[in-house]
Amino acid sequence: MTLKIVSFLCLFILFKPTQVSCQSSIIGVELFGKASYYESKFYGKKTASGEVLKKNMLTCAHPTLPFGTMIEVTNLANNKWCIVRVNDRGPFAKGRVLDLSHVAAKKLDMFQQGIAKVKLTVVGENDTIYIERPDSMIKSAADLIVDEPEAEETKIPLKPKPKTVRKKPSKTLKKKRASRRKTSSPTTKGKPKKTLAKKVTKPKTTTK
């Protein structure tokens, strides 16, 4: 009986470090790509993890990283950074690696360009941070809720739309339009003017 207990404890001790090392194998991994942010119509709806998407929470969507993974995102254009937690799947546009919440995009100052080139560093998992910055106060997922004033929560900036260049109409198109105008305009034929008959006044006769 004692041999069974000892062997069980040995297996447990051997198994436990292996499990921990597998879980933390992605810690410190760095990725590069493009990030965008959610449109306003998605807020208040459920994410792939079952959580409701809120614009004042530092969260993001990633195609493959497990839910609860903590990522440090750096905007390569201005070196601004923030920490977000994966709670959704996406983005599904080619070349993009993250969809960020409203407050995360605001911290990265990416509303002007809409899409930003970013660096991702996995700093934690299971809602816990293991790699901390000295100046960061964020320790877990509970610290990822940002209280914003009501005035800043009114409207979410829209992503800039691509400019559409209007082509000049071709000569054949101009001719067609001109011919349509001629056919559509009513033709007025000149009518003969009415001539008023002049009254003939008879000379007065005087009787002597």
Short mmCIF file of N, CA and C in Angstrom, two decimals, residues 20-148:
data_model
loop_
_atom_site.label_atom_id
_atom_site.label_comp_id
_atom_site.label_asym_id
_atom_site.label_seq_id
_atom_site.Cartn_x
_atom_site.Cartn_y
_atom_site.Cartn_z
N VAL A 20 3.04 22.69 -16.23
CA VAL A 20 3.29 24.12 -16.10
C VAL A 20 4.11 24.64 -17.27
N SER A 21 5.15 23.86 -17.66
CA SER A 21 6.00 24.29 -18.76
C SER A 21 5.23 24.34 -20.07
N CYS A 22 4.25 23.43 -20.27
CA CYS A 22 3.44 23.45 -21.48
C CYS A 22 2.54 24.68 -21.52
N GLN A 23 1.98 25.02 -20.34
CA GLN A 23 1.09 26.16 -20.29
C GLN A 23 1.82 27.46 -20.56
N SER A 24 3.04 27.59 -20.07
CA SER A 24 3.78 28.85 -20.19
C SER A 24 4.73 28.86 -21.39
N SER A 25 4.54 27.95 -22.33
CA SER A 25 5.45 27.89 -23.48
C SER A 25 5.30 29.09 -24.40
N ILE A 26 4.15 29.77 -24.38
CA ILE A 26 3.95 30.92 -25.26
C ILE A 26 4.37 32.23 -24.61
N ILE A 27 4.69 32.22 -23.33
CA ILE A 27 5.09 33.44 -22.64
C ILE A 27 6.38 33.98 -23.26
N GLY A 28 6.37 35.26 -23.60
CA GLY A 28 7.54 35.89 -24.19
C GLY A 28 7.58 35.86 -25.71
N VAL A 29 6.62 35.18 -26.33
CA VAL A 29 6.58 35.11 -27.79
C VAL A 29 6.25 36.49 -28.36
N GLU A 30 6.96 36.88 -29.42
CA GLU A 30 6.73 38.18 -30.07
C GLU A 30 6.21 37.96 -31.49
N LEU A 31 5.23 38.76 -31.86
CA LEU A 31 4.63 38.70 -33.20
C LEU A 31 4.50 40.12 -33.75
N PHE A 32 4.48 40.22 -35.07
CA PHE A 32 4.32 41.52 -35.72
C PHE A 32 3.19 41.43 -36.76
N GLY A 33 2.46 42.51 -36.89
CA GLY A 33 1.38 42.53 -37.88
C GLY A 33 0.60 43.83 -37.80
N LYS A 34 -0.59 43.82 -38.37
CA LYS A 34 -1.45 45.00 -38.38
C LYS A 34 -2.63 44.80 -37.44
N ALA A 35 -2.99 45.86 -36.74
CA ALA A 35 -4.13 45.83 -35.81
C ALA A 35 -5.17 46.85 -36.24
N SER A 36 -6.42 46.48 -36.05
CA SER A 36 -7.54 47.40 -36.28
C SER A 36 -8.36 47.43 -34.99
N TYR A 37 -9.51 48.11 -35.02
CA TYR A 37 -10.36 48.14 -33.82
C TYR A 37 -11.81 47.90 -34.21
N TYR A 38 -12.60 47.49 -33.20
CA TYR A 38 -14.00 47.14 -33.42
C TYR A 38 -14.82 48.34 -33.88
N GLU A 39 -15.79 48.07 -34.73
CA GLU A 39 -16.78 49.09 -35.08
C GLU A 39 -17.82 49.17 -33.97
N SER A 40 -18.52 50.28 -33.89
CA SER A 40 -19.45 50.54 -32.79
C SER A 40 -20.60 49.54 -32.73
N LYS A 41 -20.96 48.94 -33.88
CA LYS A 41 -22.11 48.03 -33.90
C LYS A 41 -21.87 46.73 -33.13
N PHE A 42 -20.60 46.40 -32.83
CA PHE A 42 -20.30 45.14 -32.15
C PHE A 42 -20.37 45.26 -30.62
N TYR A 43 -20.37 46.47 -30.09
CA TYR A 43 -20.39 46.63 -28.63
C TYR A 43 -21.75 46.26 -28.07
N GLY A 44 -21.69 45.57 -26.93
CA GLY A 44 -22.91 45.06 -26.30
C GLY A 44 -23.28 43.67 -26.75
N LYS A 45 -22.56 43.13 -27.74
CA LYS A 45 -22.81 41.77 -28.22
C LYS A 45 -21.80 40.80 -27.62
N LYS A 46 -22.14 39.52 -27.65
CA LYS A 46 -21.26 38.50 -27.08
C LYS A 46 -20.08 38.21 -28.00
N THR A 47 -18.93 37.99 -27.38
CA THR A 47 -17.73 37.60 -28.11
C THR A 47 -17.68 36.08 -28.22
N ALA A 48 -16.64 35.56 -28.87
CA ALA A 48 -16.50 34.11 -29.03
C ALA A 48 -16.29 33.40 -27.70
N SER A 49 -15.79 34.12 -26.69
CA SER A 49 -15.59 33.52 -25.36
C SER A 49 -16.86 33.52 -24.52
N GLY A 50 -17.90 34.20 -24.99
CA GLY A 50 -19.14 34.30 -24.24
C GLY A 50 -19.27 35.60 -23.47
N GLU A 51 -18.18 36.37 -23.37
CA GLU A 51 -18.23 37.65 -22.68
C GLU A 51 -18.88 38.71 -23.58
N VAL A 52 -19.46 39.72 -22.94
CA VAL A 52 -20.04 40.84 -23.69
C VAL A 52 -18.92 41.83 -24.01
N LEU A 53 -18.87 42.28 -25.25
CA LEU A 53 -17.84 43.23 -25.67
C LEU A 53 -18.15 44.62 -25.13
N LYS A 54 -17.20 45.18 -24.40
CA LYS A 54 -17.35 46.51 -23.82
C LYS A 54 -16.19 47.39 -24.27
N LYS A 55 -16.51 48.63 -24.60
CA LYS A 55 -15.47 49.50 -25.14
C LYS A 55 -14.54 50.07 -24.07
N ASN A 56 -14.90 49.97 -22.79
CA ASN A 56 -14.02 50.47 -21.74
C ASN A 56 -13.17 49.37 -21.11
N MET A 57 -13.10 48.20 -21.76
CA MET A 57 -12.25 47.10 -21.28
C MET A 57 -11.12 46.87 -22.28
N LEU A 58 -9.92 46.67 -21.77
CA LEU A 58 -8.74 46.44 -22.60
C LEU A 58 -8.73 44.99 -23.07
N THR A 59 -9.47 44.73 -24.13
CA THR A 59 -9.59 43.38 -24.67
C THR A 59 -9.29 43.39 -26.17
N CYS A 60 -9.18 42.19 -26.73
CA CYS A 60 -8.88 42.09 -28.16
C CYS A 60 -9.36 40.76 -28.71
N ALA A 61 -9.37 40.69 -30.03
CA ALA A 61 -9.66 39.44 -30.74
C ALA A 61 -8.39 38.98 -31.43
N HIS A 62 -8.08 37.67 -31.29
CA HIS A 62 -6.91 37.08 -31.96
C HIS A 62 -7.35 35.76 -32.59
N PRO A 63 -6.80 35.40 -33.75
CA PRO A 63 -7.26 34.18 -34.43
C PRO A 63 -7.04 32.89 -33.65
N THR A 64 -5.91 32.75 -32.94
CA THR A 64 -5.56 31.45 -32.36
C THR A 64 -5.19 31.45 -30.89
N LEU A 65 -4.69 32.55 -30.34
CA LEU A 65 -4.23 32.53 -28.94
C LEU A 65 -5.38 32.20 -27.99
N PRO A 66 -5.12 31.42 -26.93
CA PRO A 66 -6.18 31.02 -26.01
C PRO A 66 -6.83 32.22 -25.32
N PHE A 67 -8.11 32.06 -24.98
CA PHE A 67 -8.80 33.11 -24.23
C PHE A 67 -8.11 33.28 -22.88
N GLY A 68 -7.98 34.53 -22.46
CA GLY A 68 -7.28 34.82 -21.21
C GLY A 68 -5.81 35.13 -21.39
N THR A 69 -5.30 35.00 -22.63
CA THR A 69 -3.90 35.35 -22.90
C THR A 69 -3.73 36.87 -22.78
N MET A 70 -2.69 37.28 -22.07
CA MET A 70 -2.41 38.70 -21.88
C MET A 70 -1.32 39.13 -22.86
N ILE A 71 -1.60 40.17 -23.64
CA ILE A 71 -0.70 40.62 -24.70
C ILE A 71 -0.33 42.08 -24.49
N GLU A 72 0.95 42.37 -24.62
CA GLU A 72 1.40 43.76 -24.64
C GLU A 72 1.48 44.20 -26.11
N VAL A 73 0.70 45.21 -26.46
CA VAL A 73 0.63 45.70 -27.84
C VAL A 73 1.34 47.05 -27.93
N THR A 74 2.26 47.17 -28.89
CA THR A 74 3.00 48.42 -29.09
C THR A 74 2.74 48.94 -30.50
N ASN A 75 2.30 50.19 -30.58
CA ASN A 75 2.12 50.85 -31.88
C ASN A 75 3.50 51.27 -32.38
N LEU A 76 3.95 50.67 -33.47
CA LEU A 76 5.29 50.93 -33.98
C LEU A 76 5.46 52.34 -34.55
N ALA A 77 4.36 53.03 -34.81
CA ALA A 77 4.44 54.39 -35.36
C ALA A 77 4.77 55.42 -34.30
N ASN A 78 4.34 55.17 -33.03
CA ASN A 78 4.57 56.16 -31.97
C ASN A 78 5.11 55.56 -30.67
N ASN A 79 5.32 54.23 -30.65
CA ASN A 79 5.85 53.50 -29.48
C ASN A 79 4.91 53.54 -28.27
N LYS A 80 3.65 53.89 -28.47
CA LYS A 80 2.68 53.81 -27.38
C LYS A 80 2.25 52.36 -27.21
N TRP A 81 1.97 51.96 -25.97
CA TRP A 81 1.67 50.55 -25.71
C TRP A 81 0.56 50.42 -24.68
N CYS A 82 -0.03 49.24 -24.65
CA CYS A 82 -1.01 48.89 -23.63
C CYS A 82 -1.09 47.37 -23.54
N ILE A 83 -1.71 46.88 -22.49
CA ILE A 83 -1.88 45.44 -22.30
C ILE A 83 -3.35 45.10 -22.50
N VAL A 84 -3.61 44.07 -23.28
CA VAL A 84 -4.98 43.63 -23.56
C VAL A 84 -5.11 42.14 -23.28
N ARG A 85 -6.35 41.71 -23.13
CA ARG A 85 -6.64 40.29 -22.88
C ARG A 85 -7.45 39.73 -24.03
N VAL A 86 -7.10 38.54 -24.49
CA VAL A 86 -7.81 37.90 -25.60
C VAL A 86 -9.14 37.33 -25.08
N ASN A 87 -10.24 37.78 -25.67
CA ASN A 87 -11.55 37.23 -25.31
C ASN A 87 -12.45 37.02 -26.53
N ASP A 88 -11.86 37.10 -27.74
CA ASP A 88 -12.65 36.97 -28.96
C ASP A 88 -11.78 36.41 -30.08
N ARG A 89 -12.44 35.97 -31.15
CA ARG A 89 -11.73 35.46 -32.33
C ARG A 89 -11.83 36.47 -33.46
N GLY A 90 -10.77 36.58 -34.21
CA GLY A 90 -10.68 37.53 -35.31
C GLY A 90 -9.30 38.16 -35.28
N PRO A 91 -9.05 39.17 -36.08
CA PRO A 91 -9.87 39.65 -37.19
C PRO A 91 -9.78 38.70 -38.38
N PHE A 92 -10.73 38.83 -39.28
CA PHE A 92 -10.81 37.93 -40.42
C PHE A 92 -10.36 38.60 -41.72
N ALA A 93 -9.83 39.81 -41.61
CA ALA A 93 -9.27 40.50 -42.78
C ALA A 93 -7.82 40.05 -42.98
N LYS A 94 -7.42 39.91 -44.22
CA LYS A 94 -6.07 39.42 -44.54
C LYS A 94 -5.01 40.41 -44.05
N GLY A 95 -3.97 39.86 -43.41
CA GLY A 95 -2.85 40.68 -42.96
C GLY A 95 -3.00 41.29 -41.59
N ARG A 96 -4.15 41.10 -40.93
CA ARG A 96 -4.37 41.67 -39.60
C ARG A 96 -4.25 40.59 -38.53
N VAL A 97 -3.71 40.99 -37.37
CA VAL A 97 -3.50 40.02 -36.29
C VAL A 97 -4.35 40.31 -35.07
N LEU A 98 -4.86 41.54 -34.94
CA LEU A 98 -5.65 41.91 -33.76
C LEU A 98 -6.80 42.82 -34.13
N ASP A 99 -7.91 42.66 -33.41
CA ASP A 99 -8.99 43.65 -33.36
C ASP A 99 -9.04 44.16 -31.93
N LEU A 100 -8.86 45.44 -31.73
CA LEU A 100 -8.76 46.02 -30.39
C LEU A 100 -10.06 46.70 -29.97
N SER A 101 -10.27 46.77 -28.66
CA SER A 101 -11.42 47.50 -28.14
C SER A 101 -11.17 49.01 -28.28
N HIS A 102 -12.23 49.77 -28.03
CA HIS A 102 -12.17 51.23 -28.19
C HIS A 102 -11.10 51.86 -27.31
N VAL A 103 -11.07 51.47 -26.04
CA VAL A 103 -10.12 52.10 -25.11
C VAL A 103 -8.68 51.69 -25.43
N ALA A 104 -8.48 50.48 -25.93
CA ALA A 104 -7.13 50.04 -26.32
C ALA A 104 -6.63 50.83 -27.53
N ALA A 105 -7.51 51.02 -28.52
CA ALA A 105 -7.14 51.81 -29.70
C ALA A 105 -6.85 53.26 -29.33
N LYS A 106 -7.57 53.76 -28.34
CA LYS A 106 -7.34 55.13 -27.88
C LYS A 106 -5.98 55.26 -27.20
N LYS A 107 -5.61 54.28 -26.40
CA LYS A 107 -4.31 54.31 -25.72
C LYS A 107 -3.16 54.22 -26.73
N LEU A 108 -3.38 53.50 -27.83
CA LEU A 108 -2.35 53.38 -28.86
C LEU A 108 -2.37 54.54 -29.85
N ASP A 109 -3.36 55.42 -29.71
CA ASP A 109 -3.50 56.61 -30.57
C ASP A 109 -3.55 56.20 -32.05
N MET A 110 -4.50 55.31 -32.36
CA MET A 110 -4.59 54.81 -33.74
C MET A 110 -5.91 55.15 -34.41
N PHE A 111 -6.66 56.11 -33.86
CA PHE A 111 -7.92 56.49 -34.48
C PHE A 111 -7.71 57.23 -35.81
N GLN A 112 -6.61 57.95 -35.95
CA GLN A 112 -6.38 58.72 -37.17
C GLN A 112 -6.18 57.81 -38.38
N GLN A 113 -5.31 56.80 -38.21
CA GLN A 113 -5.00 55.92 -39.34
C GLN A 113 -5.94 54.73 -39.44
N GLY A 114 -6.63 54.37 -38.36
CA GLY A 114 -7.57 53.24 -38.41
C GLY A 114 -6.90 51.89 -38.29
N ILE A 115 -5.82 51.69 -39.01
CA ILE A 115 -5.04 50.44 -38.95
C ILE A 115 -3.60 50.82 -38.61
N ALA A 116 -3.00 50.07 -37.67
CA ALA A 116 -1.64 50.38 -37.24
C ALA A 116 -0.77 49.14 -37.28
N LYS A 117 0.51 49.34 -37.60
CA LYS A 117 1.48 48.25 -37.50
C LYS A 117 1.90 48.11 -36.04
N VAL A 118 1.80 46.90 -35.52
CA VAL A 118 2.01 46.70 -34.09
C VAL A 118 2.96 45.54 -33.82
N LYS A 119 3.49 45.55 -32.61
CA LYS A 119 4.29 44.44 -32.10
C LYS A 119 3.53 43.82 -30.94
N LEU A 120 3.36 42.51 -30.96
CA LEU A 120 2.66 41.79 -29.89
C LEU A 120 3.68 41.00 -29.08
N THR A 121 3.57 41.09 -27.76
CA THR A 121 4.39 40.29 -26.86
C THR A 121 3.47 39.61 -25.86
N VAL A 122 3.50 38.28 -25.82
CA VAL A 122 2.68 37.53 -24.86
C VAL A 122 3.32 37.66 -23.49
N VAL A 123 2.61 38.32 -22.56
CA VAL A 123 3.16 38.59 -21.23
C VAL A 123 2.44 37.83 -20.12
N GLY A 124 1.41 37.07 -20.47
CA GLY A 124 0.70 36.32 -19.45
C GLY A 124 -0.36 35.42 -20.04
N GLU A 125 -0.97 34.62 -19.18
CA GLU A 125 -2.05 33.72 -19.59
C GLU A 125 -2.97 33.48 -18.41
N ASN A 126 -4.15 32.93 -18.71
CA ASN A 126 -5.16 32.67 -17.67
C ASN A 126 -5.44 33.93 -16.85
N ASP A 127 -5.54 35.07 -17.54
CA ASP A 127 -5.87 36.37 -16.93
C ASP A 127 -4.81 36.87 -15.95
N THR A 128 -3.61 36.33 -16.00
CA THR A 128 -2.54 36.73 -15.09
C THR A 128 -1.30 37.14 -15.88
N ILE A 129 -0.64 38.22 -15.43
CA ILE A 129 0.57 38.71 -16.10
C ILE A 129 1.81 38.15 -15.40
N TYR A 130 2.74 37.64 -16.20
CA TYR A 130 3.98 37.08 -15.68
C TYR A 130 5.19 37.94 -16.04
N ILE A 131 5.12 38.67 -17.15
CA ILE A 131 6.20 39.58 -17.53
C ILE A 131 5.68 41.01 -17.35
N GLU A 132 6.21 41.71 -16.37
CA GLU A 132 5.71 43.05 -16.05
C GLU A 132 6.72 44.12 -16.44
N ARG A 133 6.20 45.26 -16.83
CA ARG A 133 7.04 46.45 -17.01
C ARG A 133 7.18 47.14 -15.66
N PRO A 134 8.32 47.79 -15.42
CA PRO A 134 8.50 48.47 -14.13
C PRO A 134 7.48 49.57 -13.88
N ASP A 135 7.05 50.25 -14.96
CA ASP A 135 6.12 51.37 -14.81
C ASP A 135 4.66 50.97 -14.97
N SER A 136 4.37 49.67 -15.08
CA SER A 136 3.00 49.21 -15.28
C SER A 136 2.34 48.85 -13.96
N MET A 137 1.08 49.25 -13.82
CA MET A 137 0.30 48.93 -12.63
C MET A 137 -0.64 47.75 -12.86
N ILE A 138 -0.63 47.20 -14.07
CA ILE A 138 -1.54 46.11 -14.41
C ILE A 138 -0.93 44.78 -13.99
N LYS A 139 -1.67 44.05 -13.18
CA LYS A 139 -1.21 42.75 -12.69
C LYS A 139 -2.06 41.59 -13.21
N SER A 140 -3.35 41.87 -13.42
CA SER A 140 -4.27 40.81 -13.86
C SER A 140 -5.38 41.42 -14.69
N ALA A 141 -6.35 40.57 -15.08
CA ALA A 141 -7.46 41.02 -15.92
C ALA A 141 -8.35 42.03 -15.20
N ALA A 142 -8.35 42.01 -13.88
CA ALA A 142 -9.18 42.94 -13.11
C ALA A 142 -8.72 44.39 -13.29
N ASP A 143 -7.46 44.57 -13.69
CA ASP A 143 -6.92 45.92 -13.87
C ASP A 143 -7.11 46.45 -15.29
N LEU A 144 -7.82 45.71 -16.12
CA LEU A 144 -7.98 46.09 -17.53
C LEU A 144 -9.28 46.84 -17.81
N ILE A 145 -9.98 47.26 -16.76
CA ILE A 145 -11.20 48.05 -16.93
C ILE A 145 -10.84 49.52 -16.74
N VAL A 146 -11.16 50.34 -17.72
CA VAL A 146 -10.80 51.76 -17.68
C VAL A 146 -12.08 52.57 -17.53
N ASP A 147 -12.10 53.44 -16.52
CA ASP A 147 -13.25 54.33 -16.32
C ASP A 147 -13.03 55.59 -17.14
N GLU A 148 -13.93 55.81 -18.10
CA GLU A 148 -13.84 57.00 -18.96
C GLU A 148 -14.97 57.96 -18.63
#
